Amino acid sequence: MTISLPATAVALFVVLAALCLLVVPSAGFYLPGVAPNDFEKKDHLPVKVNKLTSIKTQLPYSFYSLPFCKPDTIVDSAENLGEVLRGDRIENSPYVFEMRVPQMCQIVCKISVGEKEGKGLKEKIEDEYRVNMILDNLPLVVPIQRVDQEGAYFYQHGFHVGAKGQYSGSKDEKYFIHNHLSFTVKYHRDAQRDVSRILAFEVKPYSVKHEYGQWNDKKTHLTTCDPHAKRIITSSDSPQEVEVGKDIVFTYDVDFKESDIKWASRWDSYLLMTDDQIHWFSIVNSLMIVLFLSGMVAMIMLRTLYRDISKYNQLETQEEAQEETGWKLVHGDVFRPPANSDWLCVYVGTGVQFFGMMLVTMVFAVLGFLSPSNRGGLMTAMLLLWVFMGLLAGYSSSRLYKLFKGSEWKNIALRTAFTFPGSVFTVFFFLNILIWGQKSSGAVPFTTMFALVLLWFGISVPLVFVGSYLGFKKPAIEDPVKTNKIPRQVPEQAWYMNSIFSILIGGILPFGAVFIELFFILTSIWLHQFYYIFGFLFLVFLILIVTCAEISIVLCYFQLCSEDYLWWWRSYLTSGSSALYLFLYATFYFFTKLEITKFVSAILYFGYMLIASYAFFALTGTIGFYACLMFTRLIYSSVKIE
């Protein structure tokens, strides 16, 4: 089943259009190594605040949902679709930086803690929420010394709102807020032009109970933090407790450090994996095992098939052919349309749509278009590509439908356009209601929800119908052998050829191919870490394709040899069953690696992982199906049928 040149050309045009959509809004798109910002001395550096995040609740909140200091006017930054879906809420902040101008003990504001404010702060400290900020498109990080390497650091995204602790000699736990921030801005200076480029944005948070005489707004003289008296905050010996009715003074320092690191390499330290050696070993080990199994499978299949085909072609009489057993005996039934063939067409079309989306996304990511510096870029690209790949979904589903002698192509197009997106949208809408009920910034606004529906109905659905029309208009694919009018009876199968057992066994190897990489992907999503090893991910994706194809072909061959010609659905479910193992592993990951305690957060986790497993099922199942389709057409066209 090949796509004709016109359809391929249209698909290529669609992909290029998607790329243009991603690149045109340059204000929100970042390509590593392009368009750095040059700052002269004393230039204003806008510090922006982002959402509050927690790995314990997975529910983001806006920065100003807590009683933090606010600027005179809060201005929202323009956000792309991916940022909104991630729950990002980027706003301006009251922190004022000037390039290469150090500041010490700057007062931001003083707030009075009421009943509501105290409760909110304590809840966020209890749930270990972190504050996220942005400077020159760089996220704020807390450098933490690595135990295994002296002088080496790894970086925690954002700083904790506060911490729980006890006073010396007391057993009562108290809540302390980080109200003093010691910022460090690293920069690279061009001596010839006397301009600087920002390389890093770091912070060390402290909890300090400030002392002062008469309060005079930001001109107050603090006795606990006085640069003239050389009293600089370096510890939290006298922390600021969160108490109702008490005041909290927020302060900050800014220090600028020159560095020899080039601007193009400024993300290297952010993207450094703390367990890189384990990751390398695991990837290489997985690759070697899969390649070894692939070589074994290919060798066995080629030798066995060559022997079978040679033997069948040497039979001289019809009587000799009837005495033979094996896959040739079911040639009159092997291409008989399966039960519920309409739904098979729909799911194959959905899988092709996913395959196209994943392939193009991986290529963009490997080329550096979707680096973490482009917040929300990966999600935006995947959504747009999914929408435009509806053309391929409609084309492939209608081509298969016509192979099954179907005539109602519009019905298949309608199901292809609505089955998977409709079920995912229903789950997503339900989860969004739960998030909205928690008053989280992660709740997708109505305008964004409307934009998603518009992309679905306005672009994806019409493209599915266009693809279906193009696919159905082409001549039907001819089967290599004729199908008998009366179905052949399937003999009783051995226990190990039972459909359920065979399907479950078939999903183990594809899951094993992505098992290691899956751990890092889940960690990046649910533990809020960067993921930037797209080269390895692309390699694993290729291994997954080969593994799904080979395991499906092998089990399909064994099935046909046992004279069971009902291979259509089983070929799809064999590799597609790896999605079951993915969901089981996600469940294991939830109970062993995450610290989620809230019921709503658990529902969110399993809801999103259910969607991911559903998509993985469509992707892997389609790969296995097409591999078996090409395999069966190849072997039955290679033998002489009397």
XYZ file of C-alpha atoms in Angstrom:
642
model
C 0.000 0.000 0.000
C 1.865 3.035 -1.241
C 0.819 6.675 -1.338
C 0.644 8.153 -4.794
C 2.778 11.097 -5.823
C -0.041 13.688 -5.748
C -1.081 12.696 -2.228
C 2.539 12.746 -1.093
C 3.009 16.175 -2.598
C -0.070 17.467 -0.799
C 1.152 15.952 2.475
C 4.557 17.605 2.002
C 2.863 20.935 1.347
C 0.860 20.530 4.542
C 3.991 19.779 6.573
C 5.748 22.835 5.135
C 2.697 24.939 5.959
C 2.834 23.679 9.533
C 6.516 24.604 9.705
C 5.706 28.085 8.451
C 3.046 28.476 11.122
C 5.620 27.560 13.737
C 8.282 29.914 12.429
C 6.280 32.996 11.428
C 5.382 34.240 14.948
C 9.041 34.986 15.689
C 8.246 36.768 18.949
C 7.229 33.467 20.520
C 9.638 31.162 18.682
C 13.225 30.543 19.722
C 15.826 28.743 17.663
C 19.060 28.007 19.568
C 21.908 30.201 18.390
C 19.650 32.835 16.780
C 18.777 36.419 17.791
C 20.605 36.939 21.111
C 19.813 40.032 23.152
C 22.689 42.480 23.721
C 22.576 44.609 26.861
C 24.671 47.666 27.622
C 25.617 48.631 31.151
C 22.649 49.875 33.207
C 20.147 48.567 30.670
C 16.864 47.505 32.233
C 16.476 43.728 32.599
C 12.819 42.677 32.777
C 12.339 39.833 35.259
C 9.144 37.868 34.657
C 7.334 35.465 36.957
C 5.772 32.193 35.865
C 3.506 29.635 37.486
C 3.977 27.964 40.863
C 4.618 24.244 40.403
C 4.695 21.176 42.627
C 5.624 17.575 41.868
C 3.347 16.496 44.719
C 0.110 17.949 43.321
C 0.868 18.492 39.583
C -1.486 21.503 39.792
C 0.114 24.803 38.703
C -0.996 28.153 40.130
C -0.280 31.702 39.048
C 2.460 33.556 40.924
C 0.110 36.208 42.252
C -2.300 33.654 43.709
C -0.091 33.946 46.819
C 0.473 37.196 48.752
C 3.713 38.123 46.980
C 4.776 41.648 46.105
C 3.090 43.006 42.982
C 4.138 45.672 40.448
C 1.937 48.718 39.950
C 0.331 47.094 36.915
C 0.337 43.359 36.175
C 0.946 42.693 32.475
C 0.465 39.237 30.939
C 3.020 38.137 28.364
C 1.893 36.705 25.035
C 1.817 32.910 25.220
C 1.607 30.275 22.534
C -0.885 27.419 22.542
C 1.550 24.982 24.133
C 2.321 27.346 27.026
C -1.358 27.802 27.822
C -1.949 24.038 27.794
C 1.061 23.586 30.113
C -0.457 26.027 32.579
C 2.192 28.734 32.083
C 1.119 32.175 33.225
C 3.955 34.606 32.464
C 3.628 38.071 34.005
C 5.854 41.003 34.914
C 7.387 41.259 38.384
C 8.363 43.980 40.883
C 12.043 42.972 40.695
C 14.138 45.660 38.968
C 17.548 44.709 37.549
C 20.076 46.870 35.722
C 22.757 45.190 33.640
C 26.083 44.830 35.509
C 24.847 46.955 38.404
C 24.977 44.911 41.643
C 22.296 45.592 44.241
C 22.253 44.643 47.901
C 19.359 44.401 50.318
C 16.771 45.923 48.020
C 13.328 46.087 49.620
C 10.472 44.938 47.398
C 7.519 45.408 49.741
C 6.001 44.495 53.083
C 2.842 42.439 53.383
C 0.603 41.724 56.326
C -0.400 38.077 56.730
C -4.123 37.617 57.200
C -6.069 34.432 57.812
C -6.503 33.720 54.097
C -2.920 34.622 53.163
C -1.461 32.520 55.975
C -3.525 29.491 55.003
C -2.506 29.802 51.330
C 1.194 30.120 52.140
C 1.153 27.153 54.519
C -0.660 24.961 51.980
C 1.844 25.791 49.253
C 4.798 25.199 51.585
C 3.263 21.882 52.699
C 2.898 20.795 49.067
C 6.474 21.909 48.262
C 5.528 24.451 45.610
C 8.284 26.191 43.706
C 8.403 29.736 42.322
C 9.436 30.011 38.662
C 10.897 33.150 37.103
C 12.332 34.047 33.691
C 15.108 36.421 32.629
C 16.007 36.803 28.942
C 14.150 33.557 28.180
C 16.195 31.660 30.787
C 14.397 29.952 33.679
C 15.435 30.669 37.238
C 17.379 27.781 38.793
C 18.832 26.903 42.179
C 22.372 25.466 41.863
C 22.849 22.389 44.079
C 26.238 20.790 44.711
C 26.570 17.278 43.280
C 27.680 14.696 45.790
C 29.585 12.544 43.301
C 31.625 15.362 41.720
C 33.337 18.183 43.567
C 32.738 21.587 42.023
C 29.911 20.263 39.813
C 26.289 21.346 40.161
C 22.875 20.289 39.004
C 20.048 22.762 38.746
C 16.637 22.713 40.377
C 13.939 24.610 38.508
C 12.674 27.455 40.636
C 12.969 27.894 44.393
C 10.623 26.588 47.069
C 8.036 28.997 48.457
C 9.269 28.052 51.909
C 10.178 25.196 54.184
C 8.907 23.389 57.249
C 11.129 23.233 60.306
C 11.466 23.392 64.063
C 13.041 25.866 66.429
C 15.874 24.533 68.525
C 14.477 22.759 71.576
C 10.942 22.624 70.173
C 9.048 19.742 68.580
C 6.359 21.887 66.954
C 6.697 22.206 63.180
C 6.551 25.742 61.832
C 6.223 27.140 58.312
C 8.960 29.503 57.106
C 8.822 31.567 53.918
C 11.735 32.350 51.623
C 11.470 36.129 51.619
C 15.055 37.062 50.696
C 16.363 36.104 47.246
C 20.034 36.317 46.378
C 20.114 36.436 42.565
C 23.180 35.783 40.409
C 23.182 36.773 36.750
C 26.047 35.348 34.707
C 26.934 37.116 31.479
C 29.430 37.112 28.631
C 30.889 40.515 27.770
C 32.010 41.607 24.337
C 34.956 43.889 25.090
C 34.967 45.516 21.650
C 31.334 46.672 21.702
C 31.011 46.753 25.501
C 27.747 44.818 25.399
C 26.807 41.754 27.406
C 24.710 38.658 26.856
C 23.029 36.801 29.700
C 24.166 33.214 30.254
C 22.508 32.075 33.479
C 19.887 33.155 36.023
C 20.447 31.623 39.468
C 19.128 32.210 42.954
C 19.762 31.210 46.558
C 16.624 31.678 48.676
C 16.745 32.556 52.365
C 14.181 32.934 55.104
C 15.045 36.006 57.180
C 13.032 37.769 59.862
C 13.936 41.332 58.997
C 14.265 43.920 61.743
C 13.833 47.628 61.252
C 12.932 50.789 63.125
C 10.337 53.048 61.496
C 8.816 51.670 58.301
C 9.143 54.076 55.377
C 8.123 52.050 52.358
C 11.182 50.970 50.317
C 13.502 53.478 52.004
C 13.334 51.686 55.319
C 16.693 50.977 56.969
C 16.936 47.258 57.760
C 19.188 46.291 60.637
C 19.257 42.658 59.483
C 20.500 43.481 55.995
C 22.707 46.553 55.625
C 25.295 46.760 52.819
C 26.912 49.856 54.416
C 27.514 47.959 57.662
C 28.631 44.909 55.646
C 25.731 42.875 56.989
C 24.873 40.674 54.026
C 22.483 37.741 54.306
C 24.323 34.442 53.895
C 22.141 32.132 56.012
C 18.692 31.706 57.564
C 19.732 31.745 61.215
C 16.696 33.840 62.143
C 13.970 32.646 59.733
C 10.696 34.384 58.900
C 7.760 32.364 60.201
C 4.359 32.460 58.529
C 2.087 33.807 61.288
C -1.328 35.410 61.015
C -1.176 39.064 61.970
C 2.586 39.362 61.386
C 4.363 41.288 58.629
C 6.748 39.833 56.051
C 9.370 41.984 54.344
C 10.531 40.788 50.925
C 14.084 41.679 49.846
C 16.616 40.650 47.239
C 20.259 40.952 46.152
C 21.582 40.923 42.587
C 25.137 39.988 41.713
C 26.617 39.906 38.209
C 29.393 37.470 37.281
C 31.303 37.533 34.025
C 31.873 34.191 32.287
C 33.884 32.914 29.327
C 31.025 30.667 28.174
C 29.635 31.655 24.791
C 25.998 32.648 24.453
C 25.256 29.757 22.081
C 26.249 27.296 24.843
C 24.309 28.886 27.678
C 21.706 26.082 27.780
C 24.302 23.336 28.150
C 24.388 23.485 31.953
C 20.581 23.537 32.152
C 20.265 20.474 29.949
C 23.006 18.459 31.626
C 21.654 15.108 32.807
C 22.595 14.233 36.384
C 22.523 10.518 35.558
C 24.012 10.698 32.088
C 26.239 7.637 32.475
C 23.304 5.428 33.454
C 21.324 6.841 30.558
C 24.079 6.133 28.040
C 24.575 2.599 29.324
C 20.845 1.853 29.270
C 20.366 3.156 25.745
C 23.335 1.234 24.356
C 22.299 -1.927 26.202
C 18.722 -1.690 24.915
C 19.956 -1.027 21.392
C 22.296 -4.035 21.396
C 19.612 -6.400 22.712
C 17.029 -5.245 20.181
C 19.499 -5.390 17.298
C 20.545 -8.906 18.322
C 16.919 -10.080 18.484
C 16.175 -8.384 15.181
C 19.084 -10.190 13.525
C 17.959 -13.530 14.912
C 14.362 -12.997 13.806
C 15.362 -11.834 10.341
C 17.686 -14.790 9.830
C 15.110 -17.365 10.925
C 12.340 -15.823 8.868
C 14.404 -15.523 5.689
C 15.695 -19.104 5.852
C 12.313 -20.611 6.737
C 10.390 -18.641 4.123
C 12.921 -19.402 1.404
C 12.606 -23.128 2.161
C 8.778 -22.988 2.238
C 8.446 -21.077 -1.014
C 10.945 -23.344 -2.793
C 9.087 -26.447 -1.568
C 5.643 -25.159 -2.592
C 6.833 -24.132 -6.048
C 8.322 -27.597 -6.685
C 5.020 -29.465 -6.130
C 3.992 -31.138 -9.377
C 0.436 -32.263 -8.782
C -2.693 -30.998 -7.088
C -2.682 -34.148 -4.911
C 0.745 -33.278 -3.551
C -0.408 -29.746 -2.784
C -3.441 -31.044 -0.886
C -1.205 -33.251 1.244
C 0.859 -30.267 2.310
C 0.093 -28.299 5.417
C 1.051 -24.782 6.298
C 0.356 -21.234 5.290
C -0.273 -22.008 1.596
C -3.439 -23.957 2.395
C -5.247 -20.806 3.578
C -4.460 -18.788 0.425
C -8.149 -18.735 -0.466
C -9.139 -17.098 2.842
C -6.130 -15.067 3.947
C -7.368 -11.872 2.241
C -10.998 -12.283 3.279
C -12.184 -9.021 4.939
C -12.253 -9.381 8.752
C -15.158 -8.807 11.100
C -15.666 -5.127 11.963
C -13.406 -4.167 9.076
C -14.756 -0.587 9.211
C -13.268 -0.026 12.664
C -9.965 -1.549 11.606
C -9.787 1.036 8.825
C -10.511 3.820 11.321
C -7.809 2.737 13.764
C -5.254 2.205 11.012
C -5.946 5.730 9.750
C -5.537 7.106 13.279
C -2.244 5.252 13.643
C -0.942 6.680 10.368
C -1.878 10.142 11.615
C 0.132 9.544 14.791
C 3.053 8.092 12.885
C 3.285 11.138 10.634
C 3.017 13.503 13.586
C 5.709 11.664 15.577
C 8.114 11.366 12.651
C 7.994 15.053 11.673
C 8.111 16.165 15.324
C 11.207 14.026 15.940
C 12.937 15.480 12.881
C 12.200 19.044 14.033
C 13.372 18.211 17.567
C 16.626 16.591 16.392
C 17.362 19.669 14.257
C 16.953 21.872 17.350
C 13.696 23.607 16.461
C 11.928 22.364 19.601
C 14.483 22.950 22.338
C 13.269 23.605 25.924
C 14.165 27.270 25.415
C 11.047 27.482 23.263
C 8.487 27.004 26.022
C 5.432 25.194 24.745
C 6.969 24.753 21.302
C 6.943 20.967 21.425
C 3.272 20.755 22.392
C 2.278 23.404 19.862
C 4.143 21.594 17.084
C 2.576 18.238 17.957
C -0.937 19.683 17.973
C -0.520 21.461 14.643
C 1.107 18.440 13.025
C -1.655 16.178 14.326
C -4.229 18.484 12.750
C -2.501 18.586 9.361
C -1.746 14.858 9.337
C -5.504 14.302 9.152
C -4.913 14.244 5.385
C -2.863 11.050 5.700
C -5.352 9.554 8.161
C -8.234 9.928 5.730
C -6.177 8.689 2.796
C -4.928 5.499 4.482
C -8.273 4.588 6.069
C -10.167 4.928 2.766
C -7.501 2.980 0.815
C -7.822 0.085 3.254
C -11.620 0.430 3.213
C -11.643 0.091 -0.579
C -9.387 -2.962 -0.293
C -12.189 -4.503 1.804
C -14.666 -3.735 -1.021
C -16.377 -0.963 0.955
C -18.417 1.764 -0.717
C -19.429 4.264 2.008
C -16.144 6.217 2.220
C -17.792 9.244 3.824
C -18.860 7.122 6.783
C -15.261 5.922 7.276
C -13.952 9.483 6.952
C -16.431 10.680 9.581
C -15.423 7.955 12.034
C -11.716 8.570 11.415
C -12.152 12.289 12.071
C -14.106 11.884 15.312
C -13.373 8.537 17.014
C -9.950 9.155 18.546
C -10.085 12.978 18.870
C -13.609 12.760 20.297
C -12.685 10.268 23.025
C -9.512 12.186 23.919
C -11.374 15.502 24.006
C -14.003 13.994 26.323
C -11.342 12.809 28.789
C -9.451 16.097 28.468
C -12.616 18.142 29.090
C -13.423 16.089 32.200
C -9.889 16.545 33.547
C -10.053 20.264 32.785
C -13.212 20.558 34.900
C -11.336 18.942 37.803
C -8.429 21.370 37.376
C -10.817 24.303 37.148
C -12.465 23.125 40.368
C -9.070 23.372 42.093
C -8.725 26.983 40.831
C -5.447 26.060 39.163
C -3.837 28.037 36.351
C -3.518 24.691 34.561
C -7.206 24.879 33.645
C -7.468 25.626 29.928
C -9.390 28.891 29.357
C -12.575 28.897 27.309
C -10.897 30.816 24.465
C -8.144 28.188 24.197
C -10.698 25.377 24.330
C -12.559 27.094 21.519
C -9.306 27.352 19.523
C -8.725 23.601 19.951
C -12.238 22.812 18.738
C -11.720 25.204 15.816
C -8.489 23.416 14.834
C -10.314 20.105 15.049
C -13.484 21.005 13.138
C -12.035 23.730 10.915
C -8.838 22.056 9.710
C -8.467 18.425 10.806
C -11.953 17.185 9.845
C -11.927 18.748 6.343
C -8.431 17.368 5.717
C -9.578 13.876 6.731
C -12.391 14.100 4.185
C -10.020 15.406 1.486
C -7.623 12.556 2.186
C -10.454 10.015 2.143
C -11.710 11.325 -1.175
C -8.220 11.120 -2.727
C -7.670 7.618 -1.363
C -11.043 6.238 -2.406
C -10.776 7.719 -5.900
C -7.698 5.601 -6.637
C -8.173 2.070 -8.019
C -8.539 -0.659 -5.403
C -5.460 -2.685 -4.507
C -5.607 -6.131 -6.108
C -5.091 -9.177 -3.884
C -2.267 -11.505 -5.015
C -4.620 -14.521 -4.752
C -8.356 -15.028 -5.179
C -10.614 -15.398 -2.157
C -12.899 -18.439 -1.937
C -16.634 -17.878 -1.668
C -17.029 -20.283 1.259
C -14.832 -19.614 4.328
C -12.478 -22.376 5.364
C -12.901 -23.768 8.878
C -10.101 -22.788 11.238
C -8.707 -25.906 12.968
C -8.395 -26.069 16.733
C -5.286 -24.213 17.835
C -2.615 -25.159 20.367
C -2.705 -23.270 23.665
C 0.333 -21.173 22.784
C -1.383 -20.021 19.569
C -4.410 -18.763 21.474
C -5.220 -15.242 20.315
C -5.131 -13.610 23.771
C -1.864 -15.314 24.749
C -0.254 -14.475 21.401
C -1.342 -10.849 21.560
C -0.048 -10.347 25.110
C 3.292 -11.973 24.285
C 3.665 -9.811 21.189
C 3.539 -6.537 23.130
C 6.461 -7.325 25.433
C 9.284 -6.736 22.949
C 8.084 -3.325 21.624
C 7.591 -2.146 25.198
C 11.062 -3.394 26.091
C 12.481 -1.297 23.249
C 11.152 1.949 24.763
C 11.251 0.971 28.437
C 14.405 2.902 29.371
C 13.520 6.019 27.409
C 10.024 5.941 28.848
C 11.456 6.361 32.341
C 13.248 9.575 31.355
C 10.204 10.914 29.526
C 7.943 10.334 32.534
C 10.552 11.924 34.779
C 10.747 15.029 32.614
C 6.957 15.379 32.515
C 5.973 14.608 36.093
C 9.118 15.677 37.962
C 9.469 18.904 35.934
C 12.871 18.272 34.390
C 14.213 19.189 30.980
C 14.256 16.533 28.269
C 16.579 17.297 25.409
C 18.088 14.006 24.190
C 15.955 13.880 21.064
C 18.727 12.113 19.140
C 18.408 9.102 21.429
C 14.639 9.359 21.308
C 14.669 9.283 17.513
C 16.926 6.227 17.615
C 14.551 4.499 20.029
C 11.635 5.424 17.760
C 13.336 3.670 14.843
C 14.031 0.638 17.054
C 10.352 0.628 18.044
C 9.275 0.589 14.395
C 11.568 -2.343 13.573
C 10.560 -4.248 16.692
C 6.802 -3.814 16.136
C 7.141 -4.883 12.516
C 9.254 -7.963 13.225
C 7.310 -9.338 16.184
C 4.042 -8.900 14.270
C 5.436 -10.641 11.184
C 6.824 -13.568 13.193
C 3.591 -14.218 15.091
C 1.542 -13.713 11.914
C 3.693 -16.327 10.162
C 3.193 -18.823 13.000
C -0.550 -18.128 12.897
C -0.781 -18.765 9.154
C 1.329 -21.923 9.472
C -1.249 -23.260 11.940
C -3.914 -22.593 9.258
C -5.504 -19.688 11.120
C -6.171 -17.011 8.521
C -7.851 -14.483 10.880
C -4.745 -12.302 11.001
C -6.077 -8.825 10.269
C -7.082 -7.725 13.766
C -4.491 -9.889 15.503
C -1.658 -8.211 13.552
C -2.892 -4.848 14.847
C -3.377 -6.006 18.443
C -0.085 -7.934 18.657
C 2.202 -4.911 18.693
C -0.585 -2.626 19.923
C -0.755 -4.598 23.170
C 2.504 -2.875 24.169
C 0.240 0.030 25.206
C -1.109 -2.186 27.996
C 2.402 -2.652 29.351
C 3.005 1.076 29.028
C -0.018 1.831 31.200
C 0.985 -0.837 33.732
C 4.460 0.681 33.922
C 2.930 4.142 34.370
C 0.973 2.718 37.316
C 4.169 1.244 38.766
C 5.938 4.588 38.260
C 3.128 6.393 40.075
C 3.458 4.292 43.226
C 7.270 4.055 43.287
C 8.600 7.385 41.966
C 5.923 9.999 42.607
C 4.694 11.460 45.874
C 1.218 12.423 44.730
C -1.265 12.242 47.606
C -4.257 14.264 46.421
C -7.093 12.392 44.740
C -7.575 14.981 41.985
C -3.858 14.880 41.139
C -3.986 11.074 40.895
C -6.998 11.292 38.564
C -5.080 13.767 36.389
C -2.052 11.488 36.210
C -3.964 8.378 35.223
C -6.200 10.339 32.853
C -3.266 11.757 30.910
C -1.407 8.437 30.936
C -4.566 6.738 29.621
C -4.566 9.171 26.683
C -0.850 8.528 26.096
C -1.380 4.744 26.185
C -4.321 5.015 23.786
C -2.159 6.969 21.342
C 0.695 4.470 21.734
C -1.767 1.652 20.981
C -2.830 3.278 17.709
C 0.774 3.980 16.705
C 2.297 0.564 17.431
C -0.756 -1.346 16.223
C -0.657 0.403 12.859
C 3.048 -0.320 12.414
C 2.459 -4.027 13.098
C -0.580 -4.133 10.815
C 1.173 -2.634 7.795
C 4.189 -4.905 8.346
C 1.922 -7.971 8.271
C -0.013 -6.675 5.273
C 3.165 -6.258 3.239
C 4.463 -9.617 4.491
C 1.351 -11.590 3.528
C 1.094 -9.927 0.129
C 4.760 -10.708 -0.485
C 4.685 -14.401 0.419
C 1.392 -15.187 -1.347
C 2.549 -13.439 -4.510
C 5.767 -15.520 -4.449
C 4.164 -18.947 -4.743
C 2.354 -20.645 -7.621
C -1.295 -21.169 -6.798
C -2.846 -24.017 -8.859
